[in-house]
PDB file of C-alpha atoms in Angstrom:
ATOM      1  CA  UNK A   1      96.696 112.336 104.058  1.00 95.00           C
ATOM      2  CA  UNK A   2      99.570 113.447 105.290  1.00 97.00           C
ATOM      3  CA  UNK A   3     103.401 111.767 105.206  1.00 97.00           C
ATOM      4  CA  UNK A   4     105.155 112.184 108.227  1.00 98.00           C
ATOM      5  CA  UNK A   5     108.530 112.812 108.683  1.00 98.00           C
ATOM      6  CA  UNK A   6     110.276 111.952 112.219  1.00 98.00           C
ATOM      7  CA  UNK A   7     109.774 114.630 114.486  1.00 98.00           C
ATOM      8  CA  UNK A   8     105.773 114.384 112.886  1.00 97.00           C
ATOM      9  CA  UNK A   9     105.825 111.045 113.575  1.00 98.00           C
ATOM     10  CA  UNK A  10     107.041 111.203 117.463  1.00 97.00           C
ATOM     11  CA  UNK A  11     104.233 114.539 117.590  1.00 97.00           C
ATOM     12  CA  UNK A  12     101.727 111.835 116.822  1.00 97.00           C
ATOM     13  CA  UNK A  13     102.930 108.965 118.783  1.00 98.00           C
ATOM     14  CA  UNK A  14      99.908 109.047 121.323  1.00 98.00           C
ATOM     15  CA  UNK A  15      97.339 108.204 118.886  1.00 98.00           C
ATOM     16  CA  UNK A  16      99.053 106.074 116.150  1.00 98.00           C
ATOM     17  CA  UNK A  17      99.577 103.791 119.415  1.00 98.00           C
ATOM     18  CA  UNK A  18      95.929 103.777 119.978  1.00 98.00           C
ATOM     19  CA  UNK A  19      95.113 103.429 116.500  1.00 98.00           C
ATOM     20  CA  UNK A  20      97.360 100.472 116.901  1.00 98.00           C
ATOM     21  CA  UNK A  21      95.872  99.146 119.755  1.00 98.00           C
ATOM     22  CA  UNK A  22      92.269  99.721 118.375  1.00 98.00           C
ATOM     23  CA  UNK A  23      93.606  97.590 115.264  1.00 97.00           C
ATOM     24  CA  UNK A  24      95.136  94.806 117.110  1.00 98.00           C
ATOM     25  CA  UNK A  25      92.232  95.041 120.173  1.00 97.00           C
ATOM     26  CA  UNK A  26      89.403  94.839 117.507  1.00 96.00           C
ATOM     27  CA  UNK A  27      90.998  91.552 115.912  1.00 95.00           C
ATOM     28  CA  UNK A  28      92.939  92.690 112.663  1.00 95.00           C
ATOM     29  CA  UNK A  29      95.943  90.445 112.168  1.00 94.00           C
ATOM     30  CA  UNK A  30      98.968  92.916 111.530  1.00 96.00           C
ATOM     31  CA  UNK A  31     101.512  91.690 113.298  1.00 95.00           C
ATOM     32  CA  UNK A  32     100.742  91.665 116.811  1.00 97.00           C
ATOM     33  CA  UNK A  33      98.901  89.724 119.503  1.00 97.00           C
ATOM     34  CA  UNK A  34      96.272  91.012 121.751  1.00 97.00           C
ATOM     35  CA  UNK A  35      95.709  92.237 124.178  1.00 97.00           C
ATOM     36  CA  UNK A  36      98.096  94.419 122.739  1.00 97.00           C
ATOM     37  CA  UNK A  37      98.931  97.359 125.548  1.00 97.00           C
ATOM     38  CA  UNK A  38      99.618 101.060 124.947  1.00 97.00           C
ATOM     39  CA  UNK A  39     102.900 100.504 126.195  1.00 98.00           C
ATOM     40  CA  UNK A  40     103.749  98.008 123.774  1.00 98.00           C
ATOM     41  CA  UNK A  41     102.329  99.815 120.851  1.00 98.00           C
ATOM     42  CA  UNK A  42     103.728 103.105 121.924  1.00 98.00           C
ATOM     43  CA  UNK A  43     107.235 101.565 121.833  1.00 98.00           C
ATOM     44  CA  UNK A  44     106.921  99.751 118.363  1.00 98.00           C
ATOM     45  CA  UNK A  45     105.664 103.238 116.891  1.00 98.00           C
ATOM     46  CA  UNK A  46     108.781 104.759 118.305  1.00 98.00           C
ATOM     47  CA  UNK A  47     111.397 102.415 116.984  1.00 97.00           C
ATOM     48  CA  UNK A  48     109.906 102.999 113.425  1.00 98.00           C
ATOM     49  CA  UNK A  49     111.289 106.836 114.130  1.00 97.00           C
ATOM     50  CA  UNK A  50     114.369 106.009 113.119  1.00 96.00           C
ATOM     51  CA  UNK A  51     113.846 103.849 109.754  1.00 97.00           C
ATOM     52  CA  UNK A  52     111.754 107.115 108.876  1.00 98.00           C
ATOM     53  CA  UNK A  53     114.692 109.700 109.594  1.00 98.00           C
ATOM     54  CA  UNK A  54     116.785 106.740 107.114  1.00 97.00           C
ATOM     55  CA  UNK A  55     114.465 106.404 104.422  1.00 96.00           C
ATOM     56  CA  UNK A  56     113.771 102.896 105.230  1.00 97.00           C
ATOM     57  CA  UNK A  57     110.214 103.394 105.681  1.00 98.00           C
ATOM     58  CA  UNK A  58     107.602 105.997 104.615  1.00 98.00           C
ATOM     59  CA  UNK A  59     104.364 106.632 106.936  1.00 98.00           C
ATOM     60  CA  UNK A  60     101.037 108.316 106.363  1.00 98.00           C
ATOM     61  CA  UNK A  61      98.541 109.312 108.270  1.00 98.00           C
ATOM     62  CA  UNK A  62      94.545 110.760 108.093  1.00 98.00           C
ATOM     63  CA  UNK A  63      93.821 113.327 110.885  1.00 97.00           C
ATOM     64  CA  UNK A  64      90.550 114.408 112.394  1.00 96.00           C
ATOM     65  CA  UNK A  65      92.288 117.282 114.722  1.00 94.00           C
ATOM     66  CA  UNK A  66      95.393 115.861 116.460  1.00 92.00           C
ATOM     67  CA  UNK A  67      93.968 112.346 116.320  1.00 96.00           C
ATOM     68  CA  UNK A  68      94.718 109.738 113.912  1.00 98.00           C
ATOM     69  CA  UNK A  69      91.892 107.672 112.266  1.00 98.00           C
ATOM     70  CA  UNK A  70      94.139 105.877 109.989  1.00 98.00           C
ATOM     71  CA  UNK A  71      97.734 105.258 108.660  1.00 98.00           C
ATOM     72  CA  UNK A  72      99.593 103.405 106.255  1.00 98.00           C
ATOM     73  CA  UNK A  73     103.434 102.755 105.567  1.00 98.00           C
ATOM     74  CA  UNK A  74     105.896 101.924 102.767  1.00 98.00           C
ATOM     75  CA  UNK A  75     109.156  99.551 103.561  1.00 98.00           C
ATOM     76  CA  UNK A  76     112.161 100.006 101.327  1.00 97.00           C
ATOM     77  CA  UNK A  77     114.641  97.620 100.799  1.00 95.00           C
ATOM     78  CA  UNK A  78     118.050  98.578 101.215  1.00 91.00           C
ATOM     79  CA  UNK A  79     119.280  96.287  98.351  1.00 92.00           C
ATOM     80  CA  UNK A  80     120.532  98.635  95.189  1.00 92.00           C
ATOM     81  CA  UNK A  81     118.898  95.763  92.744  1.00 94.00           C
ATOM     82  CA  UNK A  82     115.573  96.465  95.051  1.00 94.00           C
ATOM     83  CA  UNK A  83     114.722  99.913  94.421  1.00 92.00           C
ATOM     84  CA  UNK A  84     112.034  99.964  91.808  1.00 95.00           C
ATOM     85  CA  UNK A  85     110.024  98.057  94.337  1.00 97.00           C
ATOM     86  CA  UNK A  86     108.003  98.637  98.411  1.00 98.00           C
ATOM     87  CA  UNK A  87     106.461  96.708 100.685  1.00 98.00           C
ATOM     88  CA  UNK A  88     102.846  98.324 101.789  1.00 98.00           C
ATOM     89  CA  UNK A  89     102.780  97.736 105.523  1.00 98.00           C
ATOM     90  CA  UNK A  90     100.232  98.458 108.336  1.00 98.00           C
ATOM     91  CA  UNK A  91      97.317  99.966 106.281  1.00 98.00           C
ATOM     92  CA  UNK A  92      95.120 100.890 109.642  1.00 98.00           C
ATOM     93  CA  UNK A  93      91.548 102.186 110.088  1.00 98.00           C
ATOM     94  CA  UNK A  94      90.151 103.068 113.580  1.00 98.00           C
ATOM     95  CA  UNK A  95      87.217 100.933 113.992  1.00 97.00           C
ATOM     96  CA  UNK A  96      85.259 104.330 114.492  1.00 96.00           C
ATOM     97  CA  UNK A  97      86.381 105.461 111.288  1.00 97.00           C
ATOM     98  CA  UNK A  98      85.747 102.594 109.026  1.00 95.00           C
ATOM     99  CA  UNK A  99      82.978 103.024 106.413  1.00 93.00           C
ATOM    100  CA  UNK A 100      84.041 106.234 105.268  1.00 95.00           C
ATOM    101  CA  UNK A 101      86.896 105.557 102.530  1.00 96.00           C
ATOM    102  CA  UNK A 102      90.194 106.264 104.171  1.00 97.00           C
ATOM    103  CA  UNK A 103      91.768 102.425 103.685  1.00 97.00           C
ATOM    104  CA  UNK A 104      91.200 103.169  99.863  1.00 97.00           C
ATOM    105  CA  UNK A 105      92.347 106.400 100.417  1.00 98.00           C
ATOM    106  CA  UNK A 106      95.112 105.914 101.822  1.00 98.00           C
ATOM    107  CA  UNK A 107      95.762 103.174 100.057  1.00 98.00           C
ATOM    108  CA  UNK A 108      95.836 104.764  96.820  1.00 97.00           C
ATOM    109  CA  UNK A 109      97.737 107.403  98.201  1.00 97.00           C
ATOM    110  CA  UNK A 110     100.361 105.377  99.132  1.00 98.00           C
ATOM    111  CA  UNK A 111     100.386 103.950  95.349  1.00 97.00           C
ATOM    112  CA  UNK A 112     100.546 107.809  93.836  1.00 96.00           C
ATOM    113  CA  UNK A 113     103.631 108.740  96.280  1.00 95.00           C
ATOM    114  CA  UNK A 114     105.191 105.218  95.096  1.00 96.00           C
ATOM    115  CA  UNK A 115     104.665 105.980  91.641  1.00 95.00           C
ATOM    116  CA  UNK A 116     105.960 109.630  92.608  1.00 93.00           C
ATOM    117  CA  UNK A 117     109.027 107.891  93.975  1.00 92.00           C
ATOM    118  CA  UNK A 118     110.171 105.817  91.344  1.00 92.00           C
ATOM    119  CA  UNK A 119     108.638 102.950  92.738  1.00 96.00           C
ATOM    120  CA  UNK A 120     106.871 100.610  90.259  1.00 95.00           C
ATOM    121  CA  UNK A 121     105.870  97.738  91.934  1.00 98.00           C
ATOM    122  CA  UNK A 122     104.134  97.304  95.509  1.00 98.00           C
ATOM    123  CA  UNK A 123     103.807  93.766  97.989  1.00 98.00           C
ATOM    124  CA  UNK A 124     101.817  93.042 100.655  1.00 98.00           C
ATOM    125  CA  UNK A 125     100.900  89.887 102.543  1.00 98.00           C
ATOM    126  CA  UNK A 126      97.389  89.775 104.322  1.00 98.00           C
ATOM    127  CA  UNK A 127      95.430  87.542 106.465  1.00 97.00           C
ATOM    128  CA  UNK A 128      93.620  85.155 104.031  1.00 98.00           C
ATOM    129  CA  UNK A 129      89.873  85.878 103.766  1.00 96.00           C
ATOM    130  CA  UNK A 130      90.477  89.357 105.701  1.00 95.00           C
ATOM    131  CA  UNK A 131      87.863  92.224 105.200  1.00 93.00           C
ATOM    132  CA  UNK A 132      91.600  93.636 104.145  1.00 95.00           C
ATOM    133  CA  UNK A 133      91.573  91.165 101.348  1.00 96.00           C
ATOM    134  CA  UNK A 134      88.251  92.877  99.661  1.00 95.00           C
ATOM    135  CA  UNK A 135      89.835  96.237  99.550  1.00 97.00           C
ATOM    136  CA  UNK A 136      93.381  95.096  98.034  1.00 98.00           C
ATOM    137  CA  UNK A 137      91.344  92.402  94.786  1.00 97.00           C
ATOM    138  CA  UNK A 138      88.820  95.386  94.923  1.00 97.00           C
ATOM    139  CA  UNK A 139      91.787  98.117  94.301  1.00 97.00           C
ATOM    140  CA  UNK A 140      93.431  95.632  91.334  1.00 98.00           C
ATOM    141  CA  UNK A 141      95.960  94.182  93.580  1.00 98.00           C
ATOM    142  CA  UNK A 142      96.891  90.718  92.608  1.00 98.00           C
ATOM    143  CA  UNK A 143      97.005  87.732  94.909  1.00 98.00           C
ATOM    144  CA  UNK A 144      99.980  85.147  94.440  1.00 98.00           C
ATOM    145  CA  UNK A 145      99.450  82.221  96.785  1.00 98.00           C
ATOM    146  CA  UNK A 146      98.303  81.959 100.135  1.00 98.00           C
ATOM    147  CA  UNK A 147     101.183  80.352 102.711  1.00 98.00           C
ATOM    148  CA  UNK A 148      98.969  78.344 105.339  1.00 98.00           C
ATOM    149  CA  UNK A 149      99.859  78.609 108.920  1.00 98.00           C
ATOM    150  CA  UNK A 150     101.919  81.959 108.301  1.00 97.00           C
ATOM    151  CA  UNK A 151     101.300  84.438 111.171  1.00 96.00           C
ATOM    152  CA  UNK A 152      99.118  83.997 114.261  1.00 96.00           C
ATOM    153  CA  UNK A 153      95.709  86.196 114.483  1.00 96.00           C
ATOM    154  CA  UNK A 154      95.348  88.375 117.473  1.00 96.00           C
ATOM    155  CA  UNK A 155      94.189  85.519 119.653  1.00 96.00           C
ATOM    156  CA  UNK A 156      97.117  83.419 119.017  1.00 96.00           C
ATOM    157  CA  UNK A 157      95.710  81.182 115.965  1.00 97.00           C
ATOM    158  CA  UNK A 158      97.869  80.463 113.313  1.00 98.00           C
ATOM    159  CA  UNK A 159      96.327  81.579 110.095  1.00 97.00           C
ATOM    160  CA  UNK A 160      96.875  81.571 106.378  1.00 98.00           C
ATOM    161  CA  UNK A 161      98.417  84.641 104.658  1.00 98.00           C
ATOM    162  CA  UNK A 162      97.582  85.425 100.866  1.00 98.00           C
ATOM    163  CA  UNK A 163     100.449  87.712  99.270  1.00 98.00           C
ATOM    164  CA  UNK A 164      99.778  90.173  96.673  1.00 98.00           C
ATOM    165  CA  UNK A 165     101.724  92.504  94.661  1.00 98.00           C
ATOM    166  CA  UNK A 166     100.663  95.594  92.148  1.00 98.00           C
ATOM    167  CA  UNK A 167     102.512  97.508  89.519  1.00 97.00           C
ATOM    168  CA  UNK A 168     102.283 100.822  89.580  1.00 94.00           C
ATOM    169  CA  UNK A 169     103.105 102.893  86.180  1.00 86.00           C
ATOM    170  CA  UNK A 170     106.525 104.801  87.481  1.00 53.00           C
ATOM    171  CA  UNK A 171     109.652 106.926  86.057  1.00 53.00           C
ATOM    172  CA  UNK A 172     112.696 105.321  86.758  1.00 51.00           C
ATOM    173  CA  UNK A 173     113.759 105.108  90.241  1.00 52.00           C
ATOM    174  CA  UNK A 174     115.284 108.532  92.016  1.00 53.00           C
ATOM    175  CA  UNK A 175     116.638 107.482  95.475  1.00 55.00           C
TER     176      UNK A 175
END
């Protein structure tokens, strides 16, 4: 796993888009509707460049060569009474890739560099009754509540949306 920075990021803009597209093209809900084009996913990778080069948002990424099988993210909030805590955002898996441990890899990678950052506690939201949901109860994240109706699925359905959080044993914030 490794974190990319912004010029690694815009290197590996090619295939995080098609990771993205696999994602969104193979029917996991993150935030998109399908079909979801290269284009389109090629420009939403590129606008996260910048909250990278500000610190707004930390991304990972596992490599087999120069492509990337999978990729995960943390969101900061900008808010000074915010900073002991992330958002964990876009945990990906090329559908060719899954089966082999890199969403709990990266995954807890994501929690070591939060701990590492003074972060100590992590949110997510997730489409209810998601194979995602297995891996984050599975990993000793802890579900709140499910909001019904909260994001559409790739095909347009609105869906329910189960929100979890996880503390992660930290020092006290450094940023």
């Amino acid at each position: 796993m490794i974190r990319l920075d912004e010029a690694r990021l815009r290197e590996h803009v090619e295939t995080l888009a098609d990771l993205l597209c696999d994602t969104v093209n193979g029917g996991a809900s993150v935030g998109f509707l399908a079909p979801l084009t290269r284009v389109e996913a090629l420009a939403w990778w590129e606008e996260r460049a910048a909250d990278v080069a500000a610190g707004r948002l930390a991304v990972w990424a596992v490599c087999e060569g120069e492509r990337v099988l999978g990729t995960v993210s943390l969101a900061f909030p900008g808010k000074t009474n915010s900073r002991h805590r992330a958002e964990l955002v876009k945990l990906m898996v090329h559908r060719t890739a899954r089966g082999r441990g890199l969403g709990r890899g990266l995954l807890a990678g994501a929690e070591a560099e939060a701990a590492a950052a003074g972060v100590g506690l992590l949110h997510l939201d997730t489409e209810t009754g998601s194979p995602a949901e297995r891996l984050y109860r599975s990993a000793g994240w802890i579900p709140i509540g499910a909001i019904p109706d909260y994001a559409a699925d790739p095909g347009g359905v609105l869906r329910p949306t189960t929100i979890y959080y996880k503390h992660i044993p930290a020092p006290a914030p450094t940023r």
